[in-house]
mmCIF file of C-alpha atoms in Angstrom:
data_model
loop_
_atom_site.group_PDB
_atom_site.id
_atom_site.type_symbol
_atom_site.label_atom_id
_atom_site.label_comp_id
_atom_site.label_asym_id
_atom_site.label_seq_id
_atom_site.Cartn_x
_atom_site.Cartn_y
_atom_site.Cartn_z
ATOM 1 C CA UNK A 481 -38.839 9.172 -50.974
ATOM 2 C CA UNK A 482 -37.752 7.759 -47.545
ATOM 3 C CA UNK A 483 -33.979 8.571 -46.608
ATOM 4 C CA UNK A 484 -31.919 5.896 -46.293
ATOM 5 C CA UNK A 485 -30.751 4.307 -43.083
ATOM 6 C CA UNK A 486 -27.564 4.823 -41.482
ATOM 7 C CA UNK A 487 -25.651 2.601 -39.227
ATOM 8 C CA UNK A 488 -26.084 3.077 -35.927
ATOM 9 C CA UNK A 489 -23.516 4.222 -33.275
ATOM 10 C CA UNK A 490 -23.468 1.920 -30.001
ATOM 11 C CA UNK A 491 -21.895 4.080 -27.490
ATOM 12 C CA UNK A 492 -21.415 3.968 -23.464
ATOM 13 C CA UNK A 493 -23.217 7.246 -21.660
ATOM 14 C CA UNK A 494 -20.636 7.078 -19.577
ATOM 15 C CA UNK A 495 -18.027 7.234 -21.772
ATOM 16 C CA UNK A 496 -15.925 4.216 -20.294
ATOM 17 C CA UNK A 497 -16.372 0.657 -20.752
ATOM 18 C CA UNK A 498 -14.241 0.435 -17.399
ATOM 19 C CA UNK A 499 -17.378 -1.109 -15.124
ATOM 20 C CA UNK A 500 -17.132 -2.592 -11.461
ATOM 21 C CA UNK A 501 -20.081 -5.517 -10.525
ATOM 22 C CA UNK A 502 -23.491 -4.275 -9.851
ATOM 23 C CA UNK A 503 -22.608 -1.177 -11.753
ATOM 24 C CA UNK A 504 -25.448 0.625 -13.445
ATOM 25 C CA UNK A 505 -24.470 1.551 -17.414
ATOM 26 C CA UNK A 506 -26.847 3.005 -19.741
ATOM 27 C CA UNK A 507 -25.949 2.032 -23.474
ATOM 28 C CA UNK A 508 -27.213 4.555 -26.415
ATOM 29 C CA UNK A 509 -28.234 3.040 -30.034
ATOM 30 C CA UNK A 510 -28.258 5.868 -32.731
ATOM 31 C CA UNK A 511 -29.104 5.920 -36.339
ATOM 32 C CA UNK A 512 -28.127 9.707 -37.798
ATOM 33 C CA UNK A 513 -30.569 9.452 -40.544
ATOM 34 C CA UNK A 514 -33.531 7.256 -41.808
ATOM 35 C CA UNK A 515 -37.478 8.007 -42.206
ATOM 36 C CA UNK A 516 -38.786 7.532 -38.495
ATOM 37 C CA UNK A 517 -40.494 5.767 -36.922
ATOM 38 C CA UNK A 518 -37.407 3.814 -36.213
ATOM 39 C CA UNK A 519 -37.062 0.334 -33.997
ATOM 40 C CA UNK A 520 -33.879 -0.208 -31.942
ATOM 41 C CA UNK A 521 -32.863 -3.460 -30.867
ATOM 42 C CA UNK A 522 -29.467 -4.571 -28.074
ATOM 43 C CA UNK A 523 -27.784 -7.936 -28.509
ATOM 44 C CA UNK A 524 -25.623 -9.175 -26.338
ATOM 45 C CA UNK A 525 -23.651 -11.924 -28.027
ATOM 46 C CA UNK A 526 -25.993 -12.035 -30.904
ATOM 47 C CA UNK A 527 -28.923 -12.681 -28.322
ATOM 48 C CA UNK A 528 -31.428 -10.049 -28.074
ATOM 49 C CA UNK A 529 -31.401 -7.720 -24.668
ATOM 50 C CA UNK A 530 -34.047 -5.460 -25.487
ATOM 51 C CA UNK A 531 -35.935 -3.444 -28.050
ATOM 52 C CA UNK A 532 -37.404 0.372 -28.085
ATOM 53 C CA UNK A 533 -39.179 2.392 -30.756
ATOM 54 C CA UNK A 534 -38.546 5.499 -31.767
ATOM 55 C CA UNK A 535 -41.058 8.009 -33.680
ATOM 56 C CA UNK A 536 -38.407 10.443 -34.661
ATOM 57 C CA UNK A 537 -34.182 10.223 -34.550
ATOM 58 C CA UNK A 538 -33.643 10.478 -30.805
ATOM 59 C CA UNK A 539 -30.861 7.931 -29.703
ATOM 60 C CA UNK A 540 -32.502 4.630 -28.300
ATOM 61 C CA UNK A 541 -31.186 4.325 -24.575
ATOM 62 C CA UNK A 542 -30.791 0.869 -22.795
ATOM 63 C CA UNK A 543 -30.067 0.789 -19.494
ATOM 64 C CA UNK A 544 -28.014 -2.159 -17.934
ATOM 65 C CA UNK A 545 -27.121 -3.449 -14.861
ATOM 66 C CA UNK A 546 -23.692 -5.895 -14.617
ATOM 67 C CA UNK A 547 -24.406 -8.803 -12.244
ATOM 68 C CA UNK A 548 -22.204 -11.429 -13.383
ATOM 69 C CA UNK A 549 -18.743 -11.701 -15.423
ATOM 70 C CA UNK A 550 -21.276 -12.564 -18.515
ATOM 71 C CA UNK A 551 -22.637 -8.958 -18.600
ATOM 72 C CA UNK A 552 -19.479 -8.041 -20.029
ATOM 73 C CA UNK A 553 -19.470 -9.913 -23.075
ATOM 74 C CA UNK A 554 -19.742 -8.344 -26.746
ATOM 75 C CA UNK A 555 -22.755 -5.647 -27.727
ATOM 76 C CA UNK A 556 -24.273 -4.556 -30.336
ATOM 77 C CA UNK A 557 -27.642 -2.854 -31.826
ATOM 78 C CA UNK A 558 -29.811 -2.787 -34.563
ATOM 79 C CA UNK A 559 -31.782 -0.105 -36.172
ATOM 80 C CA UNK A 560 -35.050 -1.016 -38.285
ATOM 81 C CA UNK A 561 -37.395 1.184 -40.292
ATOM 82 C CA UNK A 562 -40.673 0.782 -42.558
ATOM 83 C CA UNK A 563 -38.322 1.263 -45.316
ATOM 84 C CA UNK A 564 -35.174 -0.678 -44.696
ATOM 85 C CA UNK A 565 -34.565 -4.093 -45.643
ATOM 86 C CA UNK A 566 -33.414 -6.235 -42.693
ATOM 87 C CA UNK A 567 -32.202 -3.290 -40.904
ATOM 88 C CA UNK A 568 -28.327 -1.860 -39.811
ATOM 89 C CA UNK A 569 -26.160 -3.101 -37.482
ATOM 90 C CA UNK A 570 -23.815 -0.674 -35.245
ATOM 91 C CA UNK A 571 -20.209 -1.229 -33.961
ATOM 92 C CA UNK A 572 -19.684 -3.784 -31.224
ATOM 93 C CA UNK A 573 -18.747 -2.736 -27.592
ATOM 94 C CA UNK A 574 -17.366 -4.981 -24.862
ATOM 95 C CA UNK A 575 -16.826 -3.927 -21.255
ATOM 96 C CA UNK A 576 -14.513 -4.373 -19.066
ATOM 97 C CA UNK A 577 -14.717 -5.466 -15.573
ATOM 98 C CA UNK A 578 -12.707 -4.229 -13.064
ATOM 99 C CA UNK A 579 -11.831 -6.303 -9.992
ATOM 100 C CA UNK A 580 -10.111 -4.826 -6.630
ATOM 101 C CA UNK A 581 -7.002 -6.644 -6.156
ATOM 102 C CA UNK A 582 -5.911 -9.248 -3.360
ATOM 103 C CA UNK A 583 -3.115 -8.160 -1.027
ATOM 104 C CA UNK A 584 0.010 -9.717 -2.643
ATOM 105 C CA UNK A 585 1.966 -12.338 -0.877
ATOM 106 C CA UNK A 586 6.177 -11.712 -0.788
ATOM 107 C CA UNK A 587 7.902 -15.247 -0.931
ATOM 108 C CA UNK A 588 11.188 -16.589 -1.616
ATOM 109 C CA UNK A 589 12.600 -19.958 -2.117
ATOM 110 C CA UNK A 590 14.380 -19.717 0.999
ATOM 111 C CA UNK A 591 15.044 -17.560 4.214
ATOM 112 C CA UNK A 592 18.352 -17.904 4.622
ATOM 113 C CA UNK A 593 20.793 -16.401 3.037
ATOM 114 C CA UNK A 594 25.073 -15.982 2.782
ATOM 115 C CA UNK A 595 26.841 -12.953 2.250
ATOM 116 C CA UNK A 596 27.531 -13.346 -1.487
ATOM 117 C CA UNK A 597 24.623 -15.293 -2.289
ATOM 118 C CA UNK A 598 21.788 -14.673 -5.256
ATOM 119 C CA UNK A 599 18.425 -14.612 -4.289
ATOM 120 C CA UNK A 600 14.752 -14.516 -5.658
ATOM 121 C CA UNK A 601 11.756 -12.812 -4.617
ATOM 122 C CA UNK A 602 8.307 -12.835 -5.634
ATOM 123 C CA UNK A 603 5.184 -11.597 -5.460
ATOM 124 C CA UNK A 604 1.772 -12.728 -6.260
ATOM 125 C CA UNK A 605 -1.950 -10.771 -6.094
ATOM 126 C CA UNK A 606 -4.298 -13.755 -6.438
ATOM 127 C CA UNK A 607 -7.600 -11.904 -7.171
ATOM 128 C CA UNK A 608 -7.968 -8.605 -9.337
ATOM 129 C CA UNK A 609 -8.478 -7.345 -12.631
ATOM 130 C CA UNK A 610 -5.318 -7.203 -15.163
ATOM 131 C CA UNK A 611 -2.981 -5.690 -15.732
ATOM 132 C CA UNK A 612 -1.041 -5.493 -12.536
ATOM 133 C CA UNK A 613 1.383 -3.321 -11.524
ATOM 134 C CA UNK A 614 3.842 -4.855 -8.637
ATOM 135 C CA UNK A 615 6.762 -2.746 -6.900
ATOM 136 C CA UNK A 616 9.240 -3.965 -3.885
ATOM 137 C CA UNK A 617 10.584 -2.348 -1.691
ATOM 138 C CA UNK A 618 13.172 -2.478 1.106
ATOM 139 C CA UNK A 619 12.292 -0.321 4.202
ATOM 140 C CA UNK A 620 10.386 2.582 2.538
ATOM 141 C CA UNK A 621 12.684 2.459 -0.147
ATOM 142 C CA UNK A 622 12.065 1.074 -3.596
ATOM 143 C CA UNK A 623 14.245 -1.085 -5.220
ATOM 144 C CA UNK A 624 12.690 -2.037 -8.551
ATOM 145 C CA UNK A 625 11.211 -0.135 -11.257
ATOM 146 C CA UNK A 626 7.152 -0.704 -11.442
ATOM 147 C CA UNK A 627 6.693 -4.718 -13.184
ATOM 148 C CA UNK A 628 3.454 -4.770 -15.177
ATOM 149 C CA UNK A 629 2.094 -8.108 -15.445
ATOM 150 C CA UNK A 630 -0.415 -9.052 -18.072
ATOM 151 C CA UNK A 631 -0.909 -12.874 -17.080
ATOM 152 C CA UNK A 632 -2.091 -14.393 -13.415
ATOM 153 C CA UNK A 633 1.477 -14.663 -12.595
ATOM 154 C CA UNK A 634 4.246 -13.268 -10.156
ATOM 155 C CA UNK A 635 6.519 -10.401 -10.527
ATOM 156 C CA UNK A 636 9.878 -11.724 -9.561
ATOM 157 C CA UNK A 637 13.425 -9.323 -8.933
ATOM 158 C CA UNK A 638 16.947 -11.061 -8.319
ATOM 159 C CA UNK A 639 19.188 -9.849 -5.936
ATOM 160 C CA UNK A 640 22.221 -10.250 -4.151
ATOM 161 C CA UNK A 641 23.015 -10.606 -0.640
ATOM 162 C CA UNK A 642 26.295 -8.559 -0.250
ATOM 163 C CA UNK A 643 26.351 -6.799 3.130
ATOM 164 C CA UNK A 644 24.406 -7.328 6.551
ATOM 165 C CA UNK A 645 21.960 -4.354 5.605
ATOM 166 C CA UNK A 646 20.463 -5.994 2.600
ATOM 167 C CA UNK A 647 18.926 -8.620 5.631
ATOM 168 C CA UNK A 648 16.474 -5.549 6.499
ATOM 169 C CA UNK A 649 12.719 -5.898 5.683
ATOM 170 C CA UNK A 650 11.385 -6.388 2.243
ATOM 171 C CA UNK A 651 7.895 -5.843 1.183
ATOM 172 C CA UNK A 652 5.909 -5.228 -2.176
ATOM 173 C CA UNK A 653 3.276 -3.171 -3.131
ATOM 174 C CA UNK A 654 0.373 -4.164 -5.910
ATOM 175 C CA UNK A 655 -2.183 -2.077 -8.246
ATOM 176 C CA UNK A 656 -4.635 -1.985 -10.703
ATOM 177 C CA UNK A 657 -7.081 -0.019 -12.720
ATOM 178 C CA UNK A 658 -9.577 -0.318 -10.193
ATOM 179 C CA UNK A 659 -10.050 3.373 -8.731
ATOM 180 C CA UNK A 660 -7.705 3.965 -5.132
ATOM 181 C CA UNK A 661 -6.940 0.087 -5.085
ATOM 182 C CA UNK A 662 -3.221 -0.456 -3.945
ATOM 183 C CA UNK A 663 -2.337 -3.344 -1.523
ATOM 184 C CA UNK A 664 0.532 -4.086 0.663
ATOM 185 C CA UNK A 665 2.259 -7.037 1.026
ATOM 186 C CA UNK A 666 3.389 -9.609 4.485
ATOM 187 C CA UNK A 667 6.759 -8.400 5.470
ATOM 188 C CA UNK A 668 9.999 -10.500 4.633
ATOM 189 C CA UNK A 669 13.538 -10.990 5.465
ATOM 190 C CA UNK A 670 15.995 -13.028 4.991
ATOM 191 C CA UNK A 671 18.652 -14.503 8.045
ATOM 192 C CA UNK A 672 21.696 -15.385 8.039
ATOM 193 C CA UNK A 673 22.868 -18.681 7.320
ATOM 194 C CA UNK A 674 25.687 -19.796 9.881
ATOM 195 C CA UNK A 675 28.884 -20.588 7.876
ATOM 196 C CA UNK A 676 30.709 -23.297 8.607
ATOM 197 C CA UNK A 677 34.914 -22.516 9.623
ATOM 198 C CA UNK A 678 37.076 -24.441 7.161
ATOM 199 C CA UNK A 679 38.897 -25.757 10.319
ATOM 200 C CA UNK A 680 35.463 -27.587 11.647
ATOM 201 C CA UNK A 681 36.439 -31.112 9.668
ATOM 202 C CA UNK A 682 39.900 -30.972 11.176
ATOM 203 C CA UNK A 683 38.807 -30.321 14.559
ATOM 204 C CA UNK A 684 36.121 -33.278 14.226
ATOM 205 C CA UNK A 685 38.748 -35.805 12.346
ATOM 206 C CA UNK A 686 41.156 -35.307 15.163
ATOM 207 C CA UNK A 687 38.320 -35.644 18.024
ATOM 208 C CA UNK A 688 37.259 -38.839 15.258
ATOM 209 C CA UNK A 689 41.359 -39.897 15.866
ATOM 210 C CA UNK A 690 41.989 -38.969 19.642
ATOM 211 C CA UNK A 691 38.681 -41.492 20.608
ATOM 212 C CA UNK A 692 39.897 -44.408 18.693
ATOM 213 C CA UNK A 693 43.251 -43.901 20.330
ATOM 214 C CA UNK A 694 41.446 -43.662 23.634
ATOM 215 C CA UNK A 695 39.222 -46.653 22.761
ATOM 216 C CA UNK A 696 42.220 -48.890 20.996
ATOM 217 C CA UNK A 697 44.112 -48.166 24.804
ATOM 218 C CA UNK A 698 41.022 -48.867 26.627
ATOM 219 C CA UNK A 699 40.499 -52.369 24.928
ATOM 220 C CA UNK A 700 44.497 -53.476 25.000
ATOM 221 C CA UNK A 701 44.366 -52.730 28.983
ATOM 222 C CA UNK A 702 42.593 -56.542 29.503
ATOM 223 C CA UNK A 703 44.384 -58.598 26.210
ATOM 224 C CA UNK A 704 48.191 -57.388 26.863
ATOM 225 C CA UNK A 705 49.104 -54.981 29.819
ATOM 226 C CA UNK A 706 47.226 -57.137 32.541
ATOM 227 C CA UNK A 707 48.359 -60.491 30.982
ATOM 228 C CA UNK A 708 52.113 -59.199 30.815
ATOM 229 C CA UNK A 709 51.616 -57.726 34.800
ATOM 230 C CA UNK A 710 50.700 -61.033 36.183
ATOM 231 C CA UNK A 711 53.479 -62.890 33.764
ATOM 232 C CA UNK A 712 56.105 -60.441 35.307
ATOM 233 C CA UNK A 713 55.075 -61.603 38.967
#
């Protein structure tokens, strides 16, 4: 009697599903038991990849190549005998592509800064595979515990200006899974924004006062001190 079919195992040789593009994988279909000969077909998102025969149980290898982001989509095999009906299907596998990250760009809403005064900063790796890992730093030293950020979006830390050192030089640092990938970002710092002296308005409403005065004096010279001159003569 022929032995029944087993499901097949779809497996990575490699044993990651971690890839980089242009990356050579090799894929292995295998059915434990079953009468041989036995037929092994890929699919990549149910369309069919490949096929390779078998005359005894030796695991059905498929070699790949990933091009394109498309190469990572969802795979699966089949395994067919004389004796089955319609054949087994295996587990699906799905790759992963990994993507070198973009150096990250350090921004804030603004340069300037009080003594006192809350402030944002961000930064942002435009390309690269997630997640993402961002740090900052000020100097060499680091001021934030690692942000991990699932989603295309910035890591952002609040802080607050409270003494002429924390206008030194900020920077962040960005990484991924992608093997010895970690990026630097531009340099920032913030200035100093020039605070006004409470007494400023005073000053300029009494300059404001003192050139009325001078231009009230200037204008009653000709209307009443000439005319009262030349009356006294």
């Amino acid at each position: 009697f022929p032995e029944m079919l087993s499901n097949p195992r779809l497996t990575s040789v490699q044993r990651t599903l971690n890839v980089v593009m242009n990356q050579n994988v090799t894929l292995s279909c295998h059915s434990d038991s079953g009468s041989p000969p036995v037929t092994y077909t890929l699919f990549k998102r149910n369309q069919k990849v490949s096929t390779l025969n078998r005359p005894d149980l030796t695991p059905g290898l498929f070699n790949l190549t990933i091009n394109s982001v498309s190469d990572v989509g969802e795979y699966k095999c089949k395994a067919d005998t004389n004796s089955s009906r319609g054949g087994k299907y295996s587990n699906s596998l799905n790759f992963t592509l990994l993507e070198p990250i973009s150096k990250p760009v350090l921004s804030s809403p603004t340069s300037r800064a009080k003594k006192g005064q809350n402030v944002t900063l961000s930064c942002l790796s435009e390309n690269g595979s997630l997640p993402i890992t961002y740090m900052f730093f000020k100097g060499r030293q680091s001021i934030s515990p690692p942000v991990k950020m699932q989603k295309k979006e910035a890591a952002v830390i609040f802080l607050c200006i409270n003494s002429s050192s924390d206008f030194g030089i900020y920077k962040c640092k960005a990484e991924n899974s992608f093997h010895n990938n970690t990026k630097y970002s531009n340099s920032f710092n913030f200035t100093l924004a020039e605070e006004r002296s409470h007494s400023q308005p005073l000053i300029i409403t009494l300059g404001l006062i003192l050139l009325l005065c001078v231009i009230g004096f200037a204008l009653a010279i000709p209307l009443f001190i000439i005319p009262s001159y030349k009356a006294s003569e």
